[in-house]
Structures are given as C-alpha cells and as structure tokens.
Short mmCIF file of C-alpha atoms in Angstrom, two decimals:
data_model
loop_
_atom_site.label_atom_id
_atom_site.label_comp_id
_atom_site.label_asym_id
_atom_site.label_seq_id
_atom_site.Cartn_x
_atom_site.Cartn_y
_atom_site.Cartn_z
CA UNK A 665 43.15 26.69 57.98
CA UNK A 666 41.26 24.53 55.54
CA UNK A 667 38.60 25.94 53.31
CA UNK A 668 35.57 23.97 52.21
CA UNK A 669 34.31 24.21 48.63
CA UNK A 670 30.62 25.00 48.37
CA UNK A 671 28.88 23.28 45.49
CA UNK A 672 25.22 23.58 44.45
CA UNK A 673 23.62 20.23 45.21
CA UNK A 674 20.07 21.13 44.25
CA UNK A 675 20.86 22.45 40.80
CA UNK A 676 19.72 20.35 37.84
CA UNK A 677 21.57 20.89 34.57
CA UNK A 678 19.46 20.38 31.45
CA UNK A 679 21.51 19.15 28.50
CA UNK A 680 20.51 18.24 24.96
CA UNK A 681 17.53 20.58 25.28
CA UNK A 682 15.05 21.70 22.66
CA UNK A 683 12.85 24.52 23.99
CA UNK A 684 9.20 24.84 22.98
CA UNK A 685 7.80 28.29 23.71
CA UNK A 686 4.21 29.52 23.91
CA UNK A 687 3.12 33.08 24.64
CA UNK A 688 -0.35 33.36 26.11
CA UNK A 689 -2.06 36.31 27.80
CA UNK A 690 1.16 38.26 27.35
CA UNK A 691 3.12 35.72 29.44
CA UNK A 692 5.86 33.48 28.07
CA UNK A 693 5.86 29.79 28.98
CA UNK A 694 8.50 27.22 28.03
CA UNK A 695 9.02 23.48 28.36
CA UNK A 696 12.25 21.48 28.00
CA UNK A 697 12.17 18.68 25.42
CA UNK A 698 14.64 16.33 23.81
CA UNK A 699 16.01 17.31 20.42
CA UNK A 700 14.50 15.67 17.33
CA UNK A 701 11.56 14.43 19.41
CA UNK A 702 9.14 17.36 19.13
CA UNK A 703 8.59 16.93 15.40
CA UNK A 704 8.23 13.17 15.86
CA UNK A 705 5.53 13.77 18.46
CA UNK A 706 3.64 16.23 16.27
CA UNK A 707 3.77 13.88 13.27
CA UNK A 708 2.47 10.99 15.36
CA UNK A 709 5.62 8.87 15.18
CA UNK A 710 6.46 9.18 18.88
CA UNK A 711 3.69 8.20 21.31
CA UNK A 712 5.51 8.14 24.67
CA UNK A 713 5.41 11.60 26.28
CA UNK A 714 8.32 10.74 28.60
CA UNK A 715 10.52 10.27 25.52
CA UNK A 716 9.69 13.82 24.42
CA UNK A 717 9.70 15.90 27.63
CA UNK A 718 12.76 16.13 29.83
CA UNK A 719 10.48 17.00 32.74
CA UNK A 720 6.78 17.81 33.02
CA UNK A 721 7.51 21.23 34.47
CA UNK A 722 6.52 24.57 32.96
CA UNK A 723 9.21 27.27 32.95
CA UNK A 724 9.26 30.97 32.38
CA UNK A 725 12.83 30.65 31.17
CA UNK A 726 14.40 27.23 30.60
CA UNK A 727 17.96 28.47 30.11
CA UNK A 728 17.90 30.26 33.50
CA UNK A 729 15.86 27.59 35.25
CA UNK A 730 13.05 30.02 36.21
CA UNK A 731 9.79 28.18 36.93
CA UNK A 732 6.41 29.56 35.92
CA UNK A 733 4.27 30.88 38.77
CA UNK A 734 1.07 29.05 39.67
CA UNK A 735 -0.91 32.29 39.47
CA UNK A 736 0.30 32.89 35.91
CA UNK A 737 -0.59 29.32 34.90
CA UNK A 738 -4.17 29.70 36.18
CA UNK A 739 -4.52 33.07 34.46
CA UNK A 740 -3.33 31.80 31.07
CA UNK A 741 -4.56 28.19 31.01
CA UNK A 742 -7.32 28.15 33.64
CA UNK A 743 -5.60 25.31 35.53
CA UNK A 744 -2.39 24.57 37.37
CA UNK A 745 -2.13 20.97 36.11
CA UNK A 746 1.33 21.09 34.58
CA UNK A 747 0.89 17.82 32.63
CA UNK A 748 -2.07 19.24 30.68
CA UNK A 749 -0.29 22.56 30.22
CA UNK A 750 2.82 20.79 28.87
CA UNK A 751 0.68 18.97 26.31
CA UNK A 752 -0.89 22.23 25.12
CA UNK A 753 2.49 23.95 24.84
CA UNK A 754 3.86 20.92 23.00
CA UNK A 755 1.01 21.03 20.47
CA UNK A 756 0.70 24.81 19.94
CA UNK A 757 4.10 26.17 20.96
CA UNK A 758 6.93 27.27 18.70
CA UNK A 759 10.04 25.10 18.61
CA UNK A 760 13.18 27.12 19.22
CA UNK A 761 16.06 25.98 17.00
CA UNK A 762 19.54 27.32 16.33
CA UNK A 763 20.39 29.19 13.14
CA UNK A 764 22.37 26.37 11.55
CA UNK A 765 19.72 23.81 12.46
CA UNK A 766 16.97 25.97 10.98
CA UNK A 767 19.03 26.50 7.82
CA UNK A 768 19.57 22.75 7.54
CA UNK A 769 15.83 22.09 7.90
CA UNK A 770 14.98 24.69 5.24
CA UNK A 771 17.59 23.28 2.87
CA UNK A 772 16.29 19.75 3.36
CA UNK A 773 12.66 20.79 2.83
CA UNK A 774 13.63 22.86 -0.23
CA UNK A 775 15.24 19.74 -1.72
CA UNK A 776 12.15 17.65 -0.89
CA UNK A 777 9.87 20.17 -2.61
CA UNK A 778 12.11 20.25 -5.69
CA UNK A 779 12.06 16.44 -5.82
CA UNK A 780 8.25 16.36 -5.70
CA UNK A 781 8.06 19.00 -8.44
CA UNK A 782 10.45 16.96 -10.60
CA UNK A 783 8.35 13.81 -10.14
CA UNK A 784 5.06 15.52 -10.94
CA UNK A 785 6.07 17.64 -13.95
CA UNK A 786 7.42 17.24 -17.47
CA UNK A 787 8.70 19.40 -20.29
CA UNK A 788 5.73 19.74 -22.68
CA UNK A 789 8.08 19.67 -25.69
CA UNK A 790 9.97 16.47 -24.87
CA UNK A 791 7.47 14.81 -22.48
CA UNK A 792 10.37 14.15 -20.10
CA UNK A 793 11.00 15.45 -16.57
CA UNK A 794 13.45 18.22 -15.78
CA UNK A 795 16.56 17.44 -13.74
CA UNK A 796 16.59 18.24 -10.03
CA UNK A 797 19.23 20.94 -10.52
CA UNK A 798 17.13 22.70 -13.16
CA UNK A 799 14.05 22.60 -10.92
CA UNK A 800 16.06 24.17 -8.07
CA UNK A 801 17.33 26.84 -10.44
CA UNK A 802 13.79 27.69 -11.58
CA UNK A 803 12.56 27.80 -7.97
CA UNK A 804 15.29 30.33 -7.15
CA UNK A 805 14.35 32.36 -10.22
CA UNK A 806 10.76 32.78 -8.99
CA UNK A 807 12.12 33.64 -5.50
CA UNK A 808 10.41 30.74 -3.77
CA UNK A 809 10.69 30.70 0.04
CA UNK A 810 10.09 27.57 2.13
CA UNK A 811 7.23 27.70 4.64
CA UNK A 812 8.10 25.31 7.51
CA UNK A 813 4.47 25.24 8.69
CA UNK A 814 3.10 23.74 5.43
CA UNK A 815 3.73 20.29 4.01
CA UNK A 816 6.22 19.79 1.20
CA UNK A 817 3.55 18.36 -1.12
CA UNK A 818 1.24 21.36 -0.71
CA UNK A 819 4.10 23.78 -1.39
CA UNK A 820 5.22 21.71 -4.39
CA UNK A 821 1.79 22.12 -6.01
CA UNK A 822 1.99 25.88 -5.42
CA UNK A 823 5.45 25.93 -7.02
CA UNK A 824 4.14 24.09 -10.09
CA UNK A 825 1.35 26.62 -10.57
CA UNK A 826 3.83 29.49 -10.26
CA UNK A 827 6.36 27.90 -12.63
CA UNK A 828 3.69 27.40 -15.28
CA UNK A 829 3.31 31.19 -15.49
CA UNK A 830 6.93 31.70 -16.56
CA UNK A 831 8.42 28.47 -17.96
CA UNK A 832 7.45 25.58 -20.30
CA UNK A 833 6.41 23.08 -17.67
CA UNK A 834 3.21 21.12 -17.03
CA UNK A 835 1.85 18.39 -14.78
CA UNK A 836 2.74 14.90 -15.94
CA UNK A 837 -0.44 12.98 -16.86
CA UNK A 838 -1.95 10.14 -14.84
CA UNK A 839 -2.67 6.75 -16.40
CA UNK A 840 -6.05 5.33 -15.39
CA UNK A 841 -8.30 2.41 -16.27
CA UNK A 842 -12.08 2.86 -16.09
CA UNK A 843 -14.54 -0.04 -16.19
CA UNK A 844 -18.19 0.90 -16.72
CA UNK A 845 -21.35 -0.83 -18.04
CA UNK A 846 -21.70 -0.77 -21.83
CA UNK A 847 -24.82 1.40 -21.64
CA UNK A 848 -22.80 4.19 -19.97
CA UNK A 849 -19.70 3.89 -22.16
CA UNK A 850 -20.80 6.55 -24.67
CA UNK A 851 -21.30 9.23 -22.01
CA UNK A 852 -17.92 8.31 -20.51
CA UNK A 853 -16.12 8.80 -23.85
CA UNK A 854 -17.79 12.17 -24.35
CA UNK A 855 -16.54 13.31 -20.96
CA UNK A 856 -13.00 12.06 -21.67
CA UNK A 857 -12.96 14.10 -24.87
CA UNK A 858 -13.82 17.26 -22.91
CA UNK A 859 -10.85 16.52 -20.61
CA UNK A 860 -8.51 16.08 -23.62
CA UNK A 861 -7.62 12.61 -22.38
CA UNK A 862 -5.34 10.44 -24.52
CA UNK A 863 -6.95 7.03 -25.06
CA UNK A 864 -4.42 4.18 -24.91
CA UNK A 865 -6.66 1.15 -25.33
CA UNK A 866 -10.29 0.00 -25.24
CA UNK A 867 -11.75 -3.39 -24.36
CA UNK A 868 -15.21 -4.95 -24.12
CA UNK A 869 -16.00 -8.08 -22.12
CA UNK A 870 -19.55 -9.18 -21.49
CA UNK A 871 -21.73 -6.30 -20.39
CA UNK A 872 -18.80 -4.10 -19.34
CA UNK A 873 -16.36 -1.90 -21.24
CA UNK A 874 -12.95 -0.71 -20.09
CA UNK A 875 -10.71 2.07 -21.33
CA UNK A 876 -7.10 2.95 -20.47
CA UNK A 877 -6.18 6.61 -20.89
CA UNK A 878 -3.91 9.41 -19.72
CA UNK A 879 -5.20 12.74 -18.45
CA UNK A 880 -4.25 15.78 -16.43
CA UNK A 881 -4.29 15.07 -12.65
CA UNK A 882 -6.43 18.15 -12.11
CA UNK A 883 -9.47 16.24 -13.41
CA UNK A 884 -9.00 13.24 -11.12
CA UNK A 885 -11.64 14.15 -8.53
CA UNK A 886 -14.17 14.96 -11.22
CA UNK A 887 -13.34 11.65 -12.92
CA UNK A 888 -13.78 9.74 -9.66
CA UNK A 889 -17.20 11.31 -9.13
CA UNK A 890 -18.23 10.50 -12.70
CA UNK A 891 -17.27 6.82 -12.36
CA UNK A 892 -19.28 6.51 -9.16
CA UNK A 893 -22.33 7.99 -10.88
CA UNK A 894 -21.91 5.61 -13.83
CA UNK A 895 -21.64 2.63 -11.45
CA UNK A 896 -18.16 1.85 -12.66
CA UNK A 897 -14.71 1.16 -11.26
CA UNK A 898 -11.52 3.25 -11.39
CA UNK A 899 -7.96 1.92 -11.23
CA UNK A 900 -4.80 4.04 -11.00
CA UNK A 901 -2.12 2.50 -13.20
CA UNK A 902 0.49 5.26 -12.85
CA UNK A 903 0.51 8.47 -10.84
CA UNK A 904 2.99 10.14 -13.19
CA UNK A 905 3.69 9.14 -16.81
CA UNK A 906 7.02 10.05 -18.40
CA UNK A 907 8.30 9.14 -21.82
CA UNK A 908 10.71 6.20 -21.72
CA UNK A 909 13.84 5.63 -23.78
CA UNK A 910 16.64 7.84 -25.03
CA UNK A 911 16.07 11.34 -26.30
CA UNK A 912 16.47 11.07 -30.09
CA UNK A 913 14.97 13.45 -32.63
CA UNK A 914 13.12 10.57 -34.32
CA UNK A 915 11.14 9.96 -31.14
CA UNK A 916 9.43 13.36 -31.41
CA UNK A 917 7.88 12.88 -34.87
CA UNK A 918 4.52 11.97 -33.32
CA UNK A 919 4.17 15.29 -31.49
CA UNK A 920 2.31 17.80 -33.62
CA UNK A 921 3.19 20.72 -31.40
CA UNK A 922 6.92 20.44 -32.07
CA UNK A 923 8.11 21.61 -35.46
CA UNK A 924 11.26 20.31 -37.11
CA UNK A 925 12.81 23.77 -37.08
CA UNK A 926 12.42 24.01 -33.30
CA UNK A 927 14.12 20.65 -32.82
CA UNK A 928 16.97 21.63 -35.14
CA UNK A 929 17.57 24.92 -33.33
CA UNK A 930 17.54 23.15 -29.96
CA UNK A 931 20.06 20.55 -31.12
CA UNK A 932 22.30 23.20 -32.69
CA UNK A 933 22.34 25.16 -29.43
CA UNK A 934 23.32 22.03 -27.48
CA UNK A 935 26.15 21.30 -29.93
CA UNK A 936 27.47 24.86 -29.69
CA UNK A 937 27.34 24.79 -25.89
CA UNK A 938 29.15 21.44 -25.86
CA UNK A 939 31.92 22.76 -28.11
CA UNK A 940 32.26 25.95 -26.08
CA UNK A 941 32.60 24.13 -22.76
CA UNK A 942 34.97 21.54 -24.22
CA UNK A 943 37.24 24.32 -25.48
CA UNK A 944 37.28 26.02 -22.11
CA UNK A 945 37.63 22.91 -19.96
CA UNK A 946 40.49 20.44 -20.09
CA UNK A 947 40.78 16.75 -20.69
CA UNK A 948 43.30 14.70 -18.73
CA UNK A 949 43.35 11.97 -21.39
CA UNK A 950 45.47 14.01 -23.90
CA UNK A 951 49.14 14.88 -23.80
CA UNK A 952 52.40 13.02 -23.51
CA UNK A 953 53.34 10.67 -20.63
CA UNK A 954 55.40 13.41 -18.98
CA UNK A 955 52.37 15.67 -18.66
CA UNK A 956 50.32 12.84 -17.16
CA UNK A 957 52.87 12.41 -14.43
CA UNK A 958 52.63 16.08 -13.46
CA UNK A 959 50.72 17.12 -10.39
CA UNK A 960 46.94 17.25 -10.86
CA UNK A 961 45.16 20.34 -9.49
CA UNK A 962 41.67 20.12 -8.01
CA UNK A 963 39.03 22.84 -8.15
CA UNK A 964 37.07 22.88 -4.88
CA UNK A 965 34.34 25.06 -6.36
CA UNK A 966 33.55 22.54 -9.13
CA UNK A 967 34.68 19.51 -7.09
CA UNK A 968 36.69 18.19 -10.05
CA UNK A 969 40.30 17.52 -11.12
CA UNK A 970 41.26 19.92 -13.91
CA UNK A 971 44.89 19.04 -14.77
CA UNK A 972 48.21 20.88 -14.49
CA UNK A 973 48.80 24.54 -13.60
CA UNK A 974 48.15 25.86 -17.10
CA UNK A 975 44.92 23.93 -17.44
CA UNK A 976 44.01 24.97 -13.91
CA UNK A 977 44.28 28.66 -14.86
CA UNK A 978 42.25 28.11 -18.02
CA UNK A 979 39.57 26.34 -16.00
CA UNK A 980 39.03 29.46 -13.89
CA UNK A 981 38.03 31.31 -17.08
CA UNK A 982 35.51 28.68 -18.18
CA UNK A 983 31.74 29.04 -18.04
CA UNK A 984 31.62 25.85 -15.98
CA UNK A 985 33.66 27.40 -13.16
CA UNK A 986 31.87 30.75 -13.35
CA UNK A 987 28.49 29.03 -13.21
CA UNK A 988 29.46 27.05 -10.10
CA UNK A 989 30.79 30.23 -8.47
CA UNK A 990 27.37 31.81 -8.83
CA UNK A 991 25.78 28.70 -7.32
CA UNK A 992 28.29 28.77 -4.44
CA UNK A 993 27.24 32.30 -3.49
CA UNK A 994 23.67 31.00 -3.16
CA UNK A 995 24.88 28.02 -1.08
CA UNK A 996 23.99 25.49 -3.80
CA UNK A 997 26.03 22.36 -4.56
CA UNK A 998 28.37 22.37 -7.61
CA UNK A 999 27.21 20.96 -10.93
CA UNK A 1000 29.01 18.50 -13.16
CA UNK A 1001 29.94 19.50 -16.69
CA UNK A 1002 26.81 17.80 -18.09
CA UNK A 1003 24.50 19.47 -15.56
CA UNK A 1004 26.16 22.80 -16.24
CA UNK A 1005 25.47 22.27 -19.94
CA UNK A 1006 21.76 21.82 -19.23
CA UNK A 1007 21.63 24.95 -17.06
CA UNK A 1008 23.42 27.02 -19.68
CA UNK A 1009 21.03 25.74 -22.31
CA UNK A 1010 18.14 26.90 -20.17
CA UNK A 1011 19.73 30.34 -19.71
CA UNK A 1012 20.49 30.81 -23.40
CA UNK A 1013 16.97 29.85 -24.46
CA UNK A 1014 15.28 31.96 -21.75
CA UNK A 1015 14.42 34.65 -24.30
CA UNK A 1016 12.52 32.15 -26.43
CA UNK A 1017 10.36 30.85 -23.57
CA UNK A 1018 7.91 33.74 -23.87
CA UNK A 1019 6.84 32.44 -27.29
CA UNK A 1020 5.45 29.21 -25.81
CA UNK A 1021 1.78 28.94 -24.84
CA UNK A 1022 0.67 26.76 -21.94
#
C-alpha cells in the first residue's frame, strides 16, 4: 500500500529577514524587510519601497507567520490600509538585530566617533592630534557608551566636552578669511581680540580689508553673524588646523605655555619607556646564524613574531604583552610596540594631568 507525502503548498518561507517592530495601543505589529535595507531607507539612500519590504503585509509575529487582525489595525492606526501602516512601522518601528550584528554596529560607530574626535582635537601642549588608539583609550576611561539613535558627529562633540574635563585636549582651531569694508575693519579686529583669535596675515586692497586668522570653532556662528552685519564675506580655509612637520623640541620654542623643564621631563619619560620596552621585548636581528634558523614563535595577542622559545617566554613578561592582554579583555585590537609606548606614556603621566588648566 503506497503512502502519499503531504507537503504544505500554501506556506511561504521568509528568508534573509530583518524584522521591524512597533508596539502601539498595547499591540505588537511587525513587518518583514530585507537586511541592510532599513537603515538605507531611513537615511534616504534607498527610495524604492519594494527593495526594502519583503511583502506589504503587517504581522503580529513574523517568525511564526501570524498576520495582524484587521480590527487591531483599525484600533491602533485608524485604518486597515496595510501599505500606509507598513510605512509608519518602517519609519517609527525598532529594527530587530542579532547580538553579534548589534555588537558589530556599536563597534563600527564607536570607531567612527573616535575618528571624528581625533580629527577635531589636538594636544594643547604640542598642537598635534592624538592617535586613534589613544582617543579610544580615553573614551573607555570616561565610560562612554554609544547611542545608536544619535549621529556620530553629535556624540563626538559630547565626547570632546567630556574629555576636556579630565585630560589635556582641546578643539583644533579653524582657519578663516574675512573680507570687510575698511570702515568696519577696526570693529572686526576688536571682536577677534575678544575671541583670542591668532592673526596670520592682513591685506588691504581698494576699499576692502581682509584678514586670515585661526580661532576656536565654538565662535564660528557668532563670527558668521558679525560678518553679515559688517557687510563682509567669510571663507573657510581649513576646518581643522594641526601643526605640520616632525615633533622636535626646537619646534616648541614659540609656545609660551610650555616650559623647557616640562619638555625635558616628557622626553626623559619617553626615553625611559623606550629602554624599558626594548629590554623586555626581543629583536630578531641579533644573534648568530644558527639562532636565525630556529623556529620563530608568534604571539597571537600582540599579532607579532617574537623569536625563539626563550624570547617567547620573555615576551610574555613584557609590558607590551600585558598591555595588549588588557585590551583583549575589552575586545580592542592589539597595539604595535610604538602605539603601546604612547599608551604607556599616557598612563605614566596621568598623575600630572591634574596640574594642567584648560
């Protein structure tokens, strides 16, 4: 006796689904969307609704395939037009993502915020930006948490304000050119002095005067309003000004706020840290030819080759390896020896940071 196999022919399997959920009037509504399309729709990149929604049907539970009741739709939305309801859920609903995907988004946004902070800030002592690894370290020290509902730029400005309370960091100045009539030039210079702007150059041509200067970005809106009132013109030459060239002690002679003793102590601490790490870490360039032919061991924590077995054991005792272990527990990427040196310098001088005034 033959047996027939019964298969569901009216069942539609939804694959590659991103669920957007909205709770209204105590009732949960869901729509099925394609992954990576919801954020594109909300940012205005994707315009075709069919490329975002798998189907213009409102569900009570997408994973179980339970459709929302018409009575519930009218109660919550005042209509049973599922196309309009899908648009509202798509705009106001909460995107459901997996744990790893959410962690990846947070990590990516955290890196974006740190990059913006690095581009917009400088060390007031050296007039140079901090490295991205040092910015991330400082953000962890102030216990910064990413808010996925706010833009990276807005959160970066909040991070800068918070960092200025604890560390020597400030906004990098903007470089502007202002062109105003000669009769208004005196009032313009008085205002620039109140903003502590650094004048780079001045020029007069005909009945107009121009000045190139650097100032704190916080005064930009006030400066723009002033130029409009003075019937002038404003040009942005650089959004962020950093000092160019190599970091030599001779370059800092023009800064009155840095004493020679401070520079000497900073250089001495760098030299000591360099010697300490070089003693604890190994160099593959030394030794006889027989040692070079020996098997090279690799440290996965530091992502570096550290030599033979003896050197490998010594590496585990070094500050470089211990520092990367602490970063690994916080799910941060490993640092090179040079980046580790900068982080250790920051840690060793942390006690002296309280003496600085911002």
